[in-house]
GROMACS .gro file of C-alpha atoms in nm:
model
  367
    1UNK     CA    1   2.194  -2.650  -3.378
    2UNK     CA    2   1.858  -2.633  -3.550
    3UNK     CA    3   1.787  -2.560  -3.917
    4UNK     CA    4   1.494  -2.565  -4.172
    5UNK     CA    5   1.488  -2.611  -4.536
    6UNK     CA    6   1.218  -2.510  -4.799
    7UNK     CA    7   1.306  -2.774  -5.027
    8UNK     CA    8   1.265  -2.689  -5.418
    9UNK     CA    9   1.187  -2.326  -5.322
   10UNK     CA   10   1.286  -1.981  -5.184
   11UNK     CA   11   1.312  -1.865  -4.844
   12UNK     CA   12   1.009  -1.861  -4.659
   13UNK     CA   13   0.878  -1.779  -4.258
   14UNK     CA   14   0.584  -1.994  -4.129
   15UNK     CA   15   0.323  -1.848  -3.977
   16UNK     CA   16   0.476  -2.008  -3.593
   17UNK     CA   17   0.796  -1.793  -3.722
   18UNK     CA   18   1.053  -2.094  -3.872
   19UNK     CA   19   1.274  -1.899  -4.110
   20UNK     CA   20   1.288  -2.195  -4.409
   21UNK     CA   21   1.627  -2.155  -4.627
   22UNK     CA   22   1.558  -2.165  -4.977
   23UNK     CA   23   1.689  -2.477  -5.133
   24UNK     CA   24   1.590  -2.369  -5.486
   25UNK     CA   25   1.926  -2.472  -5.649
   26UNK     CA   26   1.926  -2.676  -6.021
   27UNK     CA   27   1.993  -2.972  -5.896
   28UNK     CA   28   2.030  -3.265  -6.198
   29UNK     CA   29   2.078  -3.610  -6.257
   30UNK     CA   30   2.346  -3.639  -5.989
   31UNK     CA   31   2.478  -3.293  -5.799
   32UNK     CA   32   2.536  -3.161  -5.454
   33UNK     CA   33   2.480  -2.830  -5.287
   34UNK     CA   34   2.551  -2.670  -4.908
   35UNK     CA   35   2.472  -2.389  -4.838
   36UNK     CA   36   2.660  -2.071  -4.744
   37UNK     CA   37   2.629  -2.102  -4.420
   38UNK     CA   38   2.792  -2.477  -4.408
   39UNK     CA   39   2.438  -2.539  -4.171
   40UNK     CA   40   2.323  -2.821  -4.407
   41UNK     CA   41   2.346  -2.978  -4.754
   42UNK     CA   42   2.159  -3.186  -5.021
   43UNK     CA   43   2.260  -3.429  -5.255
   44UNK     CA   44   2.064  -3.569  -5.561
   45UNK     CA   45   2.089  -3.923  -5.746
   46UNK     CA   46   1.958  -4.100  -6.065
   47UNK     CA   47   1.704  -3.982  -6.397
   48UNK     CA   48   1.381  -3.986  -6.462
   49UNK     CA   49   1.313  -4.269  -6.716
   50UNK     CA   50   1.150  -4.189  -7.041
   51UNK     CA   51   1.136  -3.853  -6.970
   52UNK     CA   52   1.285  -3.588  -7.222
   53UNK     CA   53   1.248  -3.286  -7.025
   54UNK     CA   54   1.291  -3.421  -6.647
   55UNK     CA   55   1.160  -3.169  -6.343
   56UNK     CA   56   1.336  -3.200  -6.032
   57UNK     CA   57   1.113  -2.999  -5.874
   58UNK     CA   58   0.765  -2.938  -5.844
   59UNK     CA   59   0.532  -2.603  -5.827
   60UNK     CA   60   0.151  -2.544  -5.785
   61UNK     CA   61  -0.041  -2.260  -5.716
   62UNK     CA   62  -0.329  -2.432  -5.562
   63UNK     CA   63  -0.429  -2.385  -5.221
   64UNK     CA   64  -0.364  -2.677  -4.966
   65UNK     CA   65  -0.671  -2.633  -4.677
   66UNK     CA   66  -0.562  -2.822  -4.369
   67UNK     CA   67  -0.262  -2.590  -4.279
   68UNK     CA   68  -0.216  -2.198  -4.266
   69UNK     CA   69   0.155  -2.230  -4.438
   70UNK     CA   70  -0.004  -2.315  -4.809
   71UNK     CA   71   0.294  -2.142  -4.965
   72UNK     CA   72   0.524  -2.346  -4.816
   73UNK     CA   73   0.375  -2.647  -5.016
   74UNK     CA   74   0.375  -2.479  -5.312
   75UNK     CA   75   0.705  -2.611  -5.416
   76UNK     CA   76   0.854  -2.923  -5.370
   77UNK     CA   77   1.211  -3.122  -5.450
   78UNK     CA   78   1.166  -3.419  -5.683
   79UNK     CA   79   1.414  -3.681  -5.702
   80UNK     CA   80   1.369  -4.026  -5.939
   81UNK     CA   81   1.596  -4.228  -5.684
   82UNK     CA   82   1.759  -4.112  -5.405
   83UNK     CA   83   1.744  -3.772  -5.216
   84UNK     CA   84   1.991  -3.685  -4.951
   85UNK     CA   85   1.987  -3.398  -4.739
   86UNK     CA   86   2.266  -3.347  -4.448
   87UNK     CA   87   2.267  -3.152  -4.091
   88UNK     CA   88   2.607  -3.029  -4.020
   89UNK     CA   89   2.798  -2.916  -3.762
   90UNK     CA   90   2.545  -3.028  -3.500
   91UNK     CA   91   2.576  -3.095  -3.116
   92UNK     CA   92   2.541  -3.403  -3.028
   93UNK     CA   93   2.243  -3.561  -2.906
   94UNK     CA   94   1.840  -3.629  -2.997
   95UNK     CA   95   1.697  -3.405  -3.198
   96UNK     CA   96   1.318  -3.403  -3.334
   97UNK     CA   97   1.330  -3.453  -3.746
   98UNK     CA   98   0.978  -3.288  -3.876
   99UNK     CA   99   0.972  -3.403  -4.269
  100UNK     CA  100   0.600  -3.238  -4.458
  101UNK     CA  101   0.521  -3.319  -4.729
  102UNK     CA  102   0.212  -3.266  -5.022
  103UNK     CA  103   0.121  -3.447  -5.310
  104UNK     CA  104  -0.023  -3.252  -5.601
  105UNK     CA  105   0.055  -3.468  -5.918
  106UNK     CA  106  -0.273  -3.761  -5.875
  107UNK     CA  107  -0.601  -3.566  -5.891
  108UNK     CA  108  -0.888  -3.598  -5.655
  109UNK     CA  109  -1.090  -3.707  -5.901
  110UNK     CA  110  -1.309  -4.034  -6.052
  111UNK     CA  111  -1.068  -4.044  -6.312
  112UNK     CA  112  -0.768  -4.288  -6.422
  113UNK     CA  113  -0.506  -3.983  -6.294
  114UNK     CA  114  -0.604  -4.012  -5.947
  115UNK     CA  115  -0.503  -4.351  -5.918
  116UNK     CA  116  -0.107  -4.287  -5.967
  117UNK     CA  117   0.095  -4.386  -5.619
  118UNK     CA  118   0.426  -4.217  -5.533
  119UNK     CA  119   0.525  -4.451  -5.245
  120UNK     CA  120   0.910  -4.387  -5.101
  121UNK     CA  121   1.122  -4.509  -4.819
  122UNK     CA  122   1.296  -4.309  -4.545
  123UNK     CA  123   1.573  -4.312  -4.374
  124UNK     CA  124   1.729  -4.092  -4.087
  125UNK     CA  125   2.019  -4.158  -3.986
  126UNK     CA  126   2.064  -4.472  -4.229
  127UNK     CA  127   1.787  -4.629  -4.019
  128UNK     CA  128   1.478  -4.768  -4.219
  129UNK     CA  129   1.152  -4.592  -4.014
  130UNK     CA  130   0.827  -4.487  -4.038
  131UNK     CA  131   0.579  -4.358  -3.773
  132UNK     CA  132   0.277  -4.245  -3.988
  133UNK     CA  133  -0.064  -4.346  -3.823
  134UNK     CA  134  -0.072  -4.708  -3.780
  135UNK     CA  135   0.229  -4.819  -3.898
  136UNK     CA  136   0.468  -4.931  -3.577
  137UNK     CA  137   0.807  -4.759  -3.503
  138UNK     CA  138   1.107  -4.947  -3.716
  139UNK     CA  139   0.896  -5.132  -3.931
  140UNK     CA  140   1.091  -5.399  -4.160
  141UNK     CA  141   1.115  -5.274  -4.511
  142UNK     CA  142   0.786  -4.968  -4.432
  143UNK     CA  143   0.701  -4.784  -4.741
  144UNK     CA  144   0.540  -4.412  -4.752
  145UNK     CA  145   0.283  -4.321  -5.011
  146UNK     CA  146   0.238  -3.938  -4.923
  147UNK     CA  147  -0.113  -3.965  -5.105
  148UNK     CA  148  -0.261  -4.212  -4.871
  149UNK     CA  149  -0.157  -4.073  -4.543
  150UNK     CA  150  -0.273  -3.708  -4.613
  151UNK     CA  151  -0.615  -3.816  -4.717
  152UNK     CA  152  -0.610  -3.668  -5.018
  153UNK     CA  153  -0.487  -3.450  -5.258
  154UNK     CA  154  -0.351  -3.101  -5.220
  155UNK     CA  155  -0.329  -3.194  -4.851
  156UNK     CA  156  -0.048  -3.129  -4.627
  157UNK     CA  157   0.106  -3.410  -4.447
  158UNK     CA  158   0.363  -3.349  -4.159
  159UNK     CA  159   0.537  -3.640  -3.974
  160UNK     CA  160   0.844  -3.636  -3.682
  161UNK     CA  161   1.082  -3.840  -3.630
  162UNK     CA  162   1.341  -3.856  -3.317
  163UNK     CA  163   1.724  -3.908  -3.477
  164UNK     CA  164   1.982  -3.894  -3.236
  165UNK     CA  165   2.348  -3.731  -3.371
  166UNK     CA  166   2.641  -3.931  -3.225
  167UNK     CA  167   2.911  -3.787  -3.483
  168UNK     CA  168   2.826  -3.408  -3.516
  169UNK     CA  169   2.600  -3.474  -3.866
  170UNK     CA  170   2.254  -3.577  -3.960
  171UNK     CA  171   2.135  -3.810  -4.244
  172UNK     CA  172   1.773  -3.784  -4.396
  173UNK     CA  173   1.748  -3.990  -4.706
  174UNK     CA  174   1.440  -4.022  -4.969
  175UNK     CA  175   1.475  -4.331  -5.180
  176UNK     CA  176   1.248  -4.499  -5.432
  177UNK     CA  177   1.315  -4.858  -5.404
  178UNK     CA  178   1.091  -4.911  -5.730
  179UNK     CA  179   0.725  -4.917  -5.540
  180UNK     CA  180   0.457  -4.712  -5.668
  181UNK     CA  181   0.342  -4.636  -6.020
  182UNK     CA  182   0.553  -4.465  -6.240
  183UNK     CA  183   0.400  -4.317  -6.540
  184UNK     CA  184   0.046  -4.187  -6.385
  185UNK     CA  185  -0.082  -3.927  -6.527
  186UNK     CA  186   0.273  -3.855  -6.724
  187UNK     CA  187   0.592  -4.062  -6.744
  188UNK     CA  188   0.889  -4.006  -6.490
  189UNK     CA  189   0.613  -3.901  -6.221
  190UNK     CA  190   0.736  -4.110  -5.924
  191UNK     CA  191   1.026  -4.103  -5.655
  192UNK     CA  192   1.080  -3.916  -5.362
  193UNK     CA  193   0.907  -3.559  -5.288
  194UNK     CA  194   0.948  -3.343  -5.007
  195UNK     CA  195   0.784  -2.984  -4.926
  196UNK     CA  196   1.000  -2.907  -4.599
  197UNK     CA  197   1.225  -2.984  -4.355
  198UNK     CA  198   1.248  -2.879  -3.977
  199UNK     CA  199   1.489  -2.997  -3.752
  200UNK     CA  200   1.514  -2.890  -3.376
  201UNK     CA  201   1.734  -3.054  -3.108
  202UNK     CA  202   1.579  -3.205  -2.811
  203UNK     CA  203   1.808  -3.004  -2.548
  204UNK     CA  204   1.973  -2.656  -2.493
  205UNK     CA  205   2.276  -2.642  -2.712
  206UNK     CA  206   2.550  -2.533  -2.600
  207UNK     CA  207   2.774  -2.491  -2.921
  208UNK     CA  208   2.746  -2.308  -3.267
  209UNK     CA  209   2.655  -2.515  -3.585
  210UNK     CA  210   2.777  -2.181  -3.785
  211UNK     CA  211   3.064  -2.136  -3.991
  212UNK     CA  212   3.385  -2.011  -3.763
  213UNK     CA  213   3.384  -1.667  -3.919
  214UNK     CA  214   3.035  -1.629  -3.851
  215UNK     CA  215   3.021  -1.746  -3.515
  216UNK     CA  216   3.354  -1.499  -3.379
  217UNK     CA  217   3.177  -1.238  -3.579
  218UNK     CA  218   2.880  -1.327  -3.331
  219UNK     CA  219   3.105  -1.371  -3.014
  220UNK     CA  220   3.249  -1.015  -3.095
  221UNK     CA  221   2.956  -0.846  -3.152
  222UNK     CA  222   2.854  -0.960  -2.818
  223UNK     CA  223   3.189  -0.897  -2.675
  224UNK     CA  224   3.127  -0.552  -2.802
  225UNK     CA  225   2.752  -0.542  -2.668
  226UNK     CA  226   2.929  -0.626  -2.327
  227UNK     CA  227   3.206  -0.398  -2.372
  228UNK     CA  228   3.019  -0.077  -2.415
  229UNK     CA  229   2.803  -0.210  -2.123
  230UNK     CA  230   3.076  -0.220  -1.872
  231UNK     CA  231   3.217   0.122  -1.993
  232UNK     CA  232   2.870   0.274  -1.953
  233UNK     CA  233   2.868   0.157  -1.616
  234UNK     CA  234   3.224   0.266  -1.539
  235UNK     CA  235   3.120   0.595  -1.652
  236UNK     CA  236   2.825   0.606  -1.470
  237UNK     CA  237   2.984   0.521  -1.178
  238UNK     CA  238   3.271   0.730  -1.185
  239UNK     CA  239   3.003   1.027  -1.260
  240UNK     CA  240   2.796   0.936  -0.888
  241UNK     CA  241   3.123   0.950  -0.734
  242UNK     CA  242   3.255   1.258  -0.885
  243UNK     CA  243   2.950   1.428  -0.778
  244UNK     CA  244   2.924   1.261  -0.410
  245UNK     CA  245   3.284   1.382  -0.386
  246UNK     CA  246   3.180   1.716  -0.482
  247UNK     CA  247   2.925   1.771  -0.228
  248UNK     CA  248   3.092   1.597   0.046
  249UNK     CA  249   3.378   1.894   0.019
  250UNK     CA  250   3.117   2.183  -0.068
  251UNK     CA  251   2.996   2.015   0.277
  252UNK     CA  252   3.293   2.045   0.430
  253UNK     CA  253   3.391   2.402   0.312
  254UNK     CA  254   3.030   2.498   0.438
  255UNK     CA  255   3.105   2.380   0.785
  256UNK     CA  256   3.431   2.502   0.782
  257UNK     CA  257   3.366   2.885   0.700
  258UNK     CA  258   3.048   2.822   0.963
  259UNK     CA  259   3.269   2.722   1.254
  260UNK     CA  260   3.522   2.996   1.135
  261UNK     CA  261   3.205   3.244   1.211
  262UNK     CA  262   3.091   3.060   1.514
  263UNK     CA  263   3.467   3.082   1.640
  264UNK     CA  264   3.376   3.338   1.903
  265UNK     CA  265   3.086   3.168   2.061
  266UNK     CA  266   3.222   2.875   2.158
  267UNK     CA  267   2.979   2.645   2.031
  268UNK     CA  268   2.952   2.388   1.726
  269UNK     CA  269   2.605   2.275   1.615
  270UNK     CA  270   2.474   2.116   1.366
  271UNK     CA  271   2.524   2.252   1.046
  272UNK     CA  272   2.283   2.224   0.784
  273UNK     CA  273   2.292   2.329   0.384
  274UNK     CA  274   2.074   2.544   0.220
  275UNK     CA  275   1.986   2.303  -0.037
  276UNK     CA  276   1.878   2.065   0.241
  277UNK     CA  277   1.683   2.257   0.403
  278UNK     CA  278   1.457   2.390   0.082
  279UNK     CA  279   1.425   1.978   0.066
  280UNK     CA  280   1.279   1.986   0.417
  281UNK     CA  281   0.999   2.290   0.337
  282UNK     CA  282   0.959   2.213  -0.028
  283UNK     CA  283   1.182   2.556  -0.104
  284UNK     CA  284   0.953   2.726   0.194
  285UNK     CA  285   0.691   2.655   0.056
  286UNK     CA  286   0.403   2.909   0.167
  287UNK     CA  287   0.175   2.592   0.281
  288UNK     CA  288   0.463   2.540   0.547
  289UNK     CA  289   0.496   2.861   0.734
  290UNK     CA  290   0.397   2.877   1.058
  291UNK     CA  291   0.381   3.291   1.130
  292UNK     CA  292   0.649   3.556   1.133
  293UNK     CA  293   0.813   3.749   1.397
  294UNK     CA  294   1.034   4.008   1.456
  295UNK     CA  295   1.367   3.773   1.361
  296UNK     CA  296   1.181   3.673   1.031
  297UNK     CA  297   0.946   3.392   0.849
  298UNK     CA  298   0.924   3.057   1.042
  299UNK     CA  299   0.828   2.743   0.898
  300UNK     CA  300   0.798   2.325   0.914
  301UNK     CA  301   0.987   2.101   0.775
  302UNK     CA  302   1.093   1.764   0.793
  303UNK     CA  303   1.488   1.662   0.758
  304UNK     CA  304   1.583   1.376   0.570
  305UNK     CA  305   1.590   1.115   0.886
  306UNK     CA  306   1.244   1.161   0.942
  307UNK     CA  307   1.263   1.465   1.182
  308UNK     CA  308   0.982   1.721   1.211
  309UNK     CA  309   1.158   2.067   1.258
  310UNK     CA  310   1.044   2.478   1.281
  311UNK     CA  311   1.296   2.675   1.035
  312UNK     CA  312   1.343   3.044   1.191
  313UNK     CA  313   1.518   3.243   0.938
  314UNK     CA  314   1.666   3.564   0.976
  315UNK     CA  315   1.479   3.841   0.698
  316UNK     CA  316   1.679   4.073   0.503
  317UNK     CA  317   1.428   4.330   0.667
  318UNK     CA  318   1.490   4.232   1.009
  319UNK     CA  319   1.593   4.443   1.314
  320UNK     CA  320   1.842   4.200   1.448
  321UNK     CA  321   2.166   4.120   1.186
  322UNK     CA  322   2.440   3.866   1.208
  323UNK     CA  323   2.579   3.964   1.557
  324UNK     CA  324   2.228   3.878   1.753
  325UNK     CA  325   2.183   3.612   1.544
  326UNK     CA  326   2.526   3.454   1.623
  327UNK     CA  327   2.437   3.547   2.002
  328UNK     CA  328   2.074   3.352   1.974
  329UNK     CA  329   2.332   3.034   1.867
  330UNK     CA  330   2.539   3.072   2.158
  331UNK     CA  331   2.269   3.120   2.451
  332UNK     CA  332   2.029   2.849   2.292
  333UNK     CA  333   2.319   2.607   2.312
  334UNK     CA  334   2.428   2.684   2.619
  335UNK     CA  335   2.141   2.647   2.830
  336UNK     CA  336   1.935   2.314   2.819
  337UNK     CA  337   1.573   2.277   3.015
  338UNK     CA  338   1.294   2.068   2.968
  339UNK     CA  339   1.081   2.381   2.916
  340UNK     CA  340   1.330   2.538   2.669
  341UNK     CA  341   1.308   2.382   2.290
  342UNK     CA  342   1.582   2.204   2.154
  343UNK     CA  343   1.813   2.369   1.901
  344UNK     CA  344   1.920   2.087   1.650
  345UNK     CA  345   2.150   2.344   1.414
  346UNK     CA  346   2.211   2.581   1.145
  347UNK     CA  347   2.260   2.708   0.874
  348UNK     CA  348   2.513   3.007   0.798
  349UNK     CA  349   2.520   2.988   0.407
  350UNK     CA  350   2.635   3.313   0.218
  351UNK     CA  351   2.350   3.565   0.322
  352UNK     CA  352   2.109   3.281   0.435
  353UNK     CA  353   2.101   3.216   0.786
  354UNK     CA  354   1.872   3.023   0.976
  355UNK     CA  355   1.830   2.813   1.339
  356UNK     CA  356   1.634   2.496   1.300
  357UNK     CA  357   1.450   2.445   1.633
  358UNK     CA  358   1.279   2.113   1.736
  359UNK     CA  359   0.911   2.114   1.647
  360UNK     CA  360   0.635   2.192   1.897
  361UNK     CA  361   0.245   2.146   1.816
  362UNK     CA  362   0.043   2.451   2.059
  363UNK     CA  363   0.008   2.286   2.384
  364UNK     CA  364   0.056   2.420   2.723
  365UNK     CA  365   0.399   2.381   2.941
  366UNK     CA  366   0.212   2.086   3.149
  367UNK     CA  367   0.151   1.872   2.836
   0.00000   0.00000   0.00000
């Protein structure tokens, strides 16, 4: 619901980032303009008197000091009576009216130029008001003279002003009410002028000011933003349970053909993957072995609950081959002391079989 206008002029950012629509249309003696996007419009009335060749707007390529936006005062919109411009389409409610303005036609100088006034009332929302320095809120009949209250000349001025939008439009209106000079330093050099205008509502709106075609072409696009979302998720979801499914029956397979082998000994441990247990010694890592006997390498490791383990696993160069192996299983199992280490599984994977023992540091049978 918020919109800014560079009034006379092209397009232009401010340096605090306000994107200003350029309002640089030939407007004449009396005309009307919105702009594409149906966000606002402007509306001109009356002629400049005894003026052949009348300018209804206003350029200089001086630089104005007090602000960092010179360019945006630049260019103005001139109007010898009455200047309208419109917000449309807005949510009701208050929203803060920011008019600036810069005078550039009297001269800051000792001579007779400088003494030319261009004095102007406004209006928002068909409500007389002015709230420059010391004039009081809703002053009767208030005037503005854009010279005065900027001190100077090529000075930018910018005043606010809270309208409130009952009926879904906004009203700012410019009129010269016949105040001021009118022919200093040239003829037809009075009436309304205005640099910018920034208007910004008060609240969080919840509504779209733009044109219906515009704002579905928004909703879609973020319909389609969300759309590709939730089917990225989907598909990353469906790809984590593919693969949990996957390893949960390579699991399963993996105990089965291990009980199938462990069939005669009438025992079922533990059985543990391969994969899991290069996890547990950081793919036996050298760092991890412990020594090497006659049955093969044995090393530490540390399952994924936490538990510290010794990894025996049977060598390809070893003396004893599936059978004893298979044998160790069964009488491990089968007898349980307090002096005996606990045997918390296996693994009987392909060619790679090992017996994961619990963990003892060297310490005597009484500790």
């Amino acid at each position: 619901s918020s919109f800014a206008i560079k009034c006379g002029g092209p397009q232009i950012t401010s340096s605090t980032g306000i994107v200003f629509d350029g309002e640089n249309e030939d407007l004449g003696a009396s005309s009307y303009y919105m702009i594409n996007t149906e966000r606002w419009a402007v509306s001109n009335n009356g002629m400049f008197l005894d003026n052949n060749n009348p300018q209804f707007t206003q350029n200089s390529s001086s630089q104005f000091t007090n602000t960092l936006d010179s360019n945006l005062f630049q260019t103005a919109r001139l109007s010898p009576v009455s200047l309208r411009y419109y917000g449309l389409g807005l949510q009701n409610g208050n929203y803060t009216v920011n008019l600036l303005f810069a005078e550039s036609a009297f001269p800051d100088s000792p001579k007779w130029q400088s003494v030319g006034r261009r004095i102007f009332d406004i209006y928002v929302q068909a409500c007389i008001t002015n709230n420059v320095n010391s004039l009081s809120p809703a002053t009767p009949n208030a005037i503005y003279d854009v010279y005065m209250y900027s001190v100077g000349f090529h000075l930018e001025l910018s005043v606010n002003f809270t309208a409130n939008v009952s009926h879904n439009f906004l009203e700012i209106h410019l009129y010269w009410a016949g105040k001021g000079t009118c022919c200093i330093p040239a003829q037809g050099t009075y009436g309304p002028s205005i640099s910018a205008i920034s208007v910004t509502p008060d609240f969080v709106p919840t509504v779209c000011n733009r044109p219906p075609g515009m704002c579905s072409r928004k909703k879609k696009a973020m319909s389609a933003v969300i759309g590709i979302s939730v089917a990225a998720a989907v598909v990353i979801i469906v790809f984590l349970l593919v693969i949990f499914v996957l390893r949960q029956r390579k699991r399963r397979i993996l105990i089965q053909n291990a009980n199938a082998e462990l069939s005669g000994t009438g025992v079922k441990p533990n059985i543990f993957s391969y994969a899991e247990l290069q996890v547990a010694t950081n793919d036996f890592n050298a760092a991890n072995k412990l020594g090497e006997g006659g049955f093969g390498p044995v090393y530490q490791g540390t399952l994924s609950d936490g538990t510290v383990v010794a990894m025996k696993q049977l060598s390809a160069a070893s003396l004893q081959g599936k059978s004893q192996f298979l044998t160790e299983i069964a009488t491990i199992s089968a007898v349980k002391h307090r002096n005996l280490v606990k045997l918390h599984g296996c693994c009987l994977e392909r060619d790679k079989y090992l017996l994961i023992y619990e963990y003892l540091e060297n310490k005597s049978l009484v500790e």
